[in-house]
Structures are given as C-alpha cells and as structure tokens.
Amino acid sequence: MSTTNAYLTVRGISIDVIYKDIKNLHIGVYPPLGRVRVAAPLRLDDDHVRLAVIQRLPWIKKQREQLRSAERQSEREMVSGESHYVWGRRHRLKVVERPGRAHVEIDGERLLLYVPVGADTADRQTVLQQWQREQLRNRIPELIAAWEPVIERTVPKWTIRRMKTKWGSCNRESGHIWFNLELAKKHPDFLEYIVVHEMTHLLERNHGQHFTRLMDKFMPDWRSRRDQLNGAPLAQEQWT
C-alpha cells in the first residue's frame, strides 16, 4: 500500500497525517495527551485535510481535554504501599522478598508481589507485567469465542504487547489483533469493548459511518465504554 506522511499545524494543534490508499478520511485523538493523527485518501491534499480538521475542531478539543484531565498515576517504584490497578480496582502493593518462584497474588485489597531478595525495580516490574499478561491471556480467548459468531469473523491470531498510542490494533488482511498490556488494569467491560472494536475492523477498515453502524449493532453502549476507558487512570509512562 502506497503511503505518504506529512506534518501540519492547524490553529496551534500539531497534526500527524498519513496519506494512503483508502476511501474516507479518519481523524483520531490518542492518549496520553491527545496526539491528533489523520489518515487521508491519496486524492486529498494538505488544504483538504486542514479544512476537515477545522470542521472537527470542537470534537478534537473535547477529546484532548478528556485525555489530559484523566487521572494519572505517579511513576511506579514497585515498593510496598503503592496503589496498582487490577481489572479497574485499586489494590495496595505489598512486596514480599523471599527465596522461591517470583509470582503475584491478590489477597482482598492487597496485591502481593513475591520476588527474590534483592530484586530491583525493573525485576519487580517484569514479574508484575508477566502476571498482567496471564490475566489477559485468561480472558481474551473467551471474549473472542463469544463474539466470533456475533460478528461472523474469526480471529486466527492475537498478541498482547505494550503500545503507546492505542488500546488495540488490527490487521484486516491477516486477522491478527494486538491488545495493549495496559488493559489488564482496566475494568473487564473495557477489554470487551476493545475486542469488539478490533474485531469489527475485520468487517470495516475505517472509522466511518459503516463502522459506527456496526458498533451500534454489536454493542449499543460502546461509546460509554470508550469514554470511560479513556477517562480511567493512566500509567505514568515516557510516551513519545
């Protein structure tokens, strides 16, 4: 697919533009601070993109304000007493240094992190992230299985990874879906929303009216889930 990248400034807002072989223009506002990206058909030029952005400025500003006002956790030091989120619930971390296998347990409101004596911040973070991956691996298959007969598409492959600008991503040609590791911290309803969102891309590549109609059909409350997800606490990361 032929693509061309451009960088525009529209009324003080920086816009990343990618021109590619698509039918409709799509504008997206992404966490954590509201980066604006435009996917535009090759037939359009910069002036057309500027006009489209100006027409959507009220919506763009609203999305950016929501993202920037979202609660953010301070950088995690992985020490006892910190707050960590698991499936949308806040837990108090307790680090237990002892010989044996490193692992994580939930004990009521506590998140117990068992690590070898002397494990540093990075080691502790690795153990927690591995556990978070397990949580997602245990939930994603049943969600995909439940929605495949509804959406009438199968998902041959899916992957969990850390992503800086998206909760999920889909390759329509291969059917491969990626899920953001951060979803393990969010309410399960939000994970389901991302599953449905990305699976719907197997039917429609862009976020146009057809995509919206499909989402309305499959998950009538998807807008509420989307807005709550984007308003949920975000991890403090060095996003670029």
XYZ file of C-alpha atoms in Angstrom:
240
model
C 0.000 0.000 0.000
C 1.385 3.398 -1.044
C 1.642 5.889 1.824
C 2.967 9.424 2.363
C 3.499 11.122 5.704
C 3.015 14.827 6.438
C 3.057 17.135 9.434
C 0.612 20.040 9.710
C -0.254 22.661 12.305
C -3.894 23.696 12.471
C -4.768 26.545 14.832
C -1.967 25.652 17.188
C -2.601 21.896 17.115
C 0.063 19.606 15.650
C -1.344 17.040 13.239
C 0.357 13.866 12.014
C -1.036 12.953 8.588
C -0.636 9.765 6.623
C -1.924 9.700 3.054
C -2.762 6.206 1.860
C -4.988 4.229 -0.464
C -8.258 4.493 1.475
C -11.708 5.854 0.615
C -12.509 8.054 3.604
C -10.614 10.456 5.862
C -10.289 9.477 9.514
C -9.289 11.695 12.433
C -8.107 10.126 15.687
C -7.128 11.597 19.058
C -4.856 9.337 21.054
C -3.654 9.056 24.669
C -1.973 10.107 26.755
C -2.042 13.810 25.834
C -4.292 13.921 22.814
C -1.996 13.430 19.837
C -4.009 14.038 16.660
C -3.497 11.756 13.699
C -5.236 11.851 10.344
C -5.460 9.047 7.803
C -6.388 10.635 4.485
C -7.048 9.292 0.981
C -4.277 9.877 -1.534
C -6.601 12.041 -3.647
C -6.695 14.763 -0.945
C -4.074 17.435 -0.349
C -2.974 19.334 2.756
C -5.608 22.049 2.304
C -8.423 19.482 2.287
C -7.011 17.901 5.434
C -6.752 21.280 7.171
C -10.382 22.014 6.322
C -11.502 18.629 7.656
C -9.578 19.198 10.884
C -11.039 22.684 11.317
C -14.537 21.291 10.864
C -13.884 18.722 13.589
C -12.052 21.082 15.970
C -14.798 21.141 18.645
C -14.747 17.324 18.801
C -10.931 17.204 18.725
C -10.636 19.711 21.580
C -13.197 17.798 23.636
C -11.280 14.529 23.194
C -7.976 16.199 24.081
C -9.459 17.757 27.213
C -10.820 14.388 28.340
C -7.446 12.715 27.882
C -5.478 15.477 29.569
C -7.827 15.593 32.561
C -7.717 11.819 33.055
C -6.324 10.731 36.399
C -2.708 9.620 36.162
C -0.680 7.521 38.498
C 2.741 8.757 39.504
C 5.656 6.698 38.274
C 5.603 3.311 39.986
C 8.621 2.470 42.130
C 7.360 -1.057 42.865
C 7.526 -0.710 46.650
C 5.068 -1.698 49.362
C 2.249 0.777 49.868
C 1.840 1.842 46.239
C -1.535 1.680 44.522
C -1.880 -0.576 41.493
C -4.956 -1.294 39.387
C -6.211 -4.765 38.522
C -9.323 -5.001 36.340
C -10.349 -1.489 37.330
C -9.951 -1.970 41.073
C -7.273 -0.261 43.128
C -5.035 -2.569 45.189
C -2.312 -1.772 47.684
C 1.007 -3.374 46.746
C 2.906 -5.473 49.264
C 6.345 -6.660 48.187
C 7.491 -9.913 49.800
C 11.156 -10.786 49.324
C 11.855 -14.466 49.805
C 13.520 -17.425 48.064
C 11.469 -19.307 45.514
C 9.414 -18.599 42.446
C 8.527 -14.981 41.747
C 4.769 -14.542 41.369
C 1.771 -12.330 42.118
C -1.329 -12.951 44.219
C -4.398 -10.935 45.146
C -5.376 -11.005 48.812
C -8.510 -8.910 49.250
C -7.447 -5.309 48.656
C -3.756 -6.217 48.599
C -1.626 -7.106 45.603
C 1.110 -9.424 46.841
C 4.312 -9.429 44.811
C 6.685 -12.253 45.721
C 10.231 -11.694 44.451
C 13.737 -12.947 45.274
C 15.723 -10.997 47.848
C 17.457 -8.074 46.166
C 15.135 -7.858 43.145
C 15.312 -4.304 41.794
C 12.534 -2.114 40.403
C 12.898 -3.454 36.860
C 12.822 -7.070 38.060
C 9.679 -6.416 40.087
C 8.048 -4.642 37.171
C 8.827 -7.593 34.902
C 7.165 -10.036 37.297
C 4.057 -7.868 37.532
C 3.815 -7.420 33.773
C 4.158 -11.156 33.204
C 1.273 -11.668 35.615
C -0.770 -8.998 33.818
C -0.184 -10.827 30.537
C -1.509 -14.008 32.152
C -4.642 -12.170 33.256
C -5.305 -11.029 29.701
C -4.468 -14.432 28.217
C -7.064 -15.987 30.505
C -9.823 -13.574 29.442
C -9.252 -12.708 25.812
C -9.923 -16.193 24.323
C -13.374 -16.479 25.894
C -14.304 -12.987 24.726
C -13.168 -13.685 21.169
C -15.027 -17.011 21.182
C -18.197 -15.294 22.382
C -18.079 -12.567 19.739
C -16.952 -14.566 16.701
C -20.466 -15.923 15.953
C -21.970 -12.458 16.522
C -19.554 -10.571 14.267
C -19.253 -13.580 11.951
C -15.497 -13.345 11.710
C -12.759 -15.486 13.235
C -9.571 -14.261 14.856
C -6.737 -16.581 13.779
C -4.084 -14.825 15.879
C -3.870 -12.271 18.668
C -0.982 -10.815 20.646
C -0.501 -8.792 23.821
C 2.067 -6.024 23.785
C 2.779 -2.602 25.243
C 1.502 0.137 22.965
C 1.940 3.872 23.389
C -0.947 5.304 21.384
C -3.599 2.596 21.033
C -5.605 0.214 23.210
C -5.700 -2.253 20.346
C -4.817 -2.728 16.695
C -5.981 -4.979 13.876
C -4.506 -6.203 10.608
C -7.599 -6.770 8.479
C -5.774 -8.850 5.863
C -4.275 -11.384 8.290
C -6.909 -11.127 11.022
C -4.158 -10.540 13.593
C -5.259 -8.421 16.570
C -2.975 -6.766 19.126
C -4.086 -5.816 22.648
C -2.413 -3.256 24.891
C -0.960 -4.746 28.076
C -2.458 -1.792 29.988
C -5.920 -3.319 29.512
C -5.188 -5.702 32.395
C -5.512 -2.680 34.677
C -8.901 -1.623 33.319
C -12.425 -2.852 34.015
C -13.272 -6.055 32.080
C -16.030 -4.197 30.216
C -13.339 -2.090 28.554
C -11.407 -5.151 27.408
C -14.605 -6.483 25.859
C -15.136 -3.156 24.102
C -11.633 -3.322 22.587
C -12.215 -6.929 21.489
C -15.418 -5.928 19.700
C -13.866 -2.746 18.286
C -10.909 -4.559 16.761
C -12.988 -7.484 15.521
C -15.341 -5.026 13.837
C -12.323 -3.795 11.885
C -12.300 -7.232 10.272
C -15.515 -6.064 8.591
C -14.657 -2.382 8.101
C -11.162 -0.921 7.978
C -12.017 2.719 8.739
C -13.906 4.518 11.494
C -16.599 5.856 9.197
C -20.385 5.641 9.287
C -20.402 1.966 8.345
C -18.082 1.146 11.227
C -20.228 3.192 13.619
C -23.396 1.429 12.500
C -21.770 -1.947 13.043
C -20.599 -0.983 16.531
C -24.088 0.304 17.362
C -25.469 -3.040 16.269
C -22.966 -5.209 18.132
C -22.510 -3.147 21.311
C -25.047 -0.340 21.763
C -23.194 1.118 24.781
C -19.784 1.178 23.092
C -19.488 4.972 23.272
C -19.949 4.936 27.031
C -17.332 2.196 27.393
C -14.925 4.087 25.139
C -15.313 7.330 27.061
C -14.907 5.609 30.430
C -11.824 3.770 29.205
C -10.191 6.979 28.038
C -11.107 8.608 31.351
C -9.740 5.782 33.510
C -6.428 6.231 35.376
C -3.424 6.078 33.076
C 0.000 4.801 33.941
C 2.784 7.349 34.100
C 4.919 6.427 31.101
C 7.537 8.072 28.945
C 5.272 8.108 25.886
C 6.582 9.506 22.638
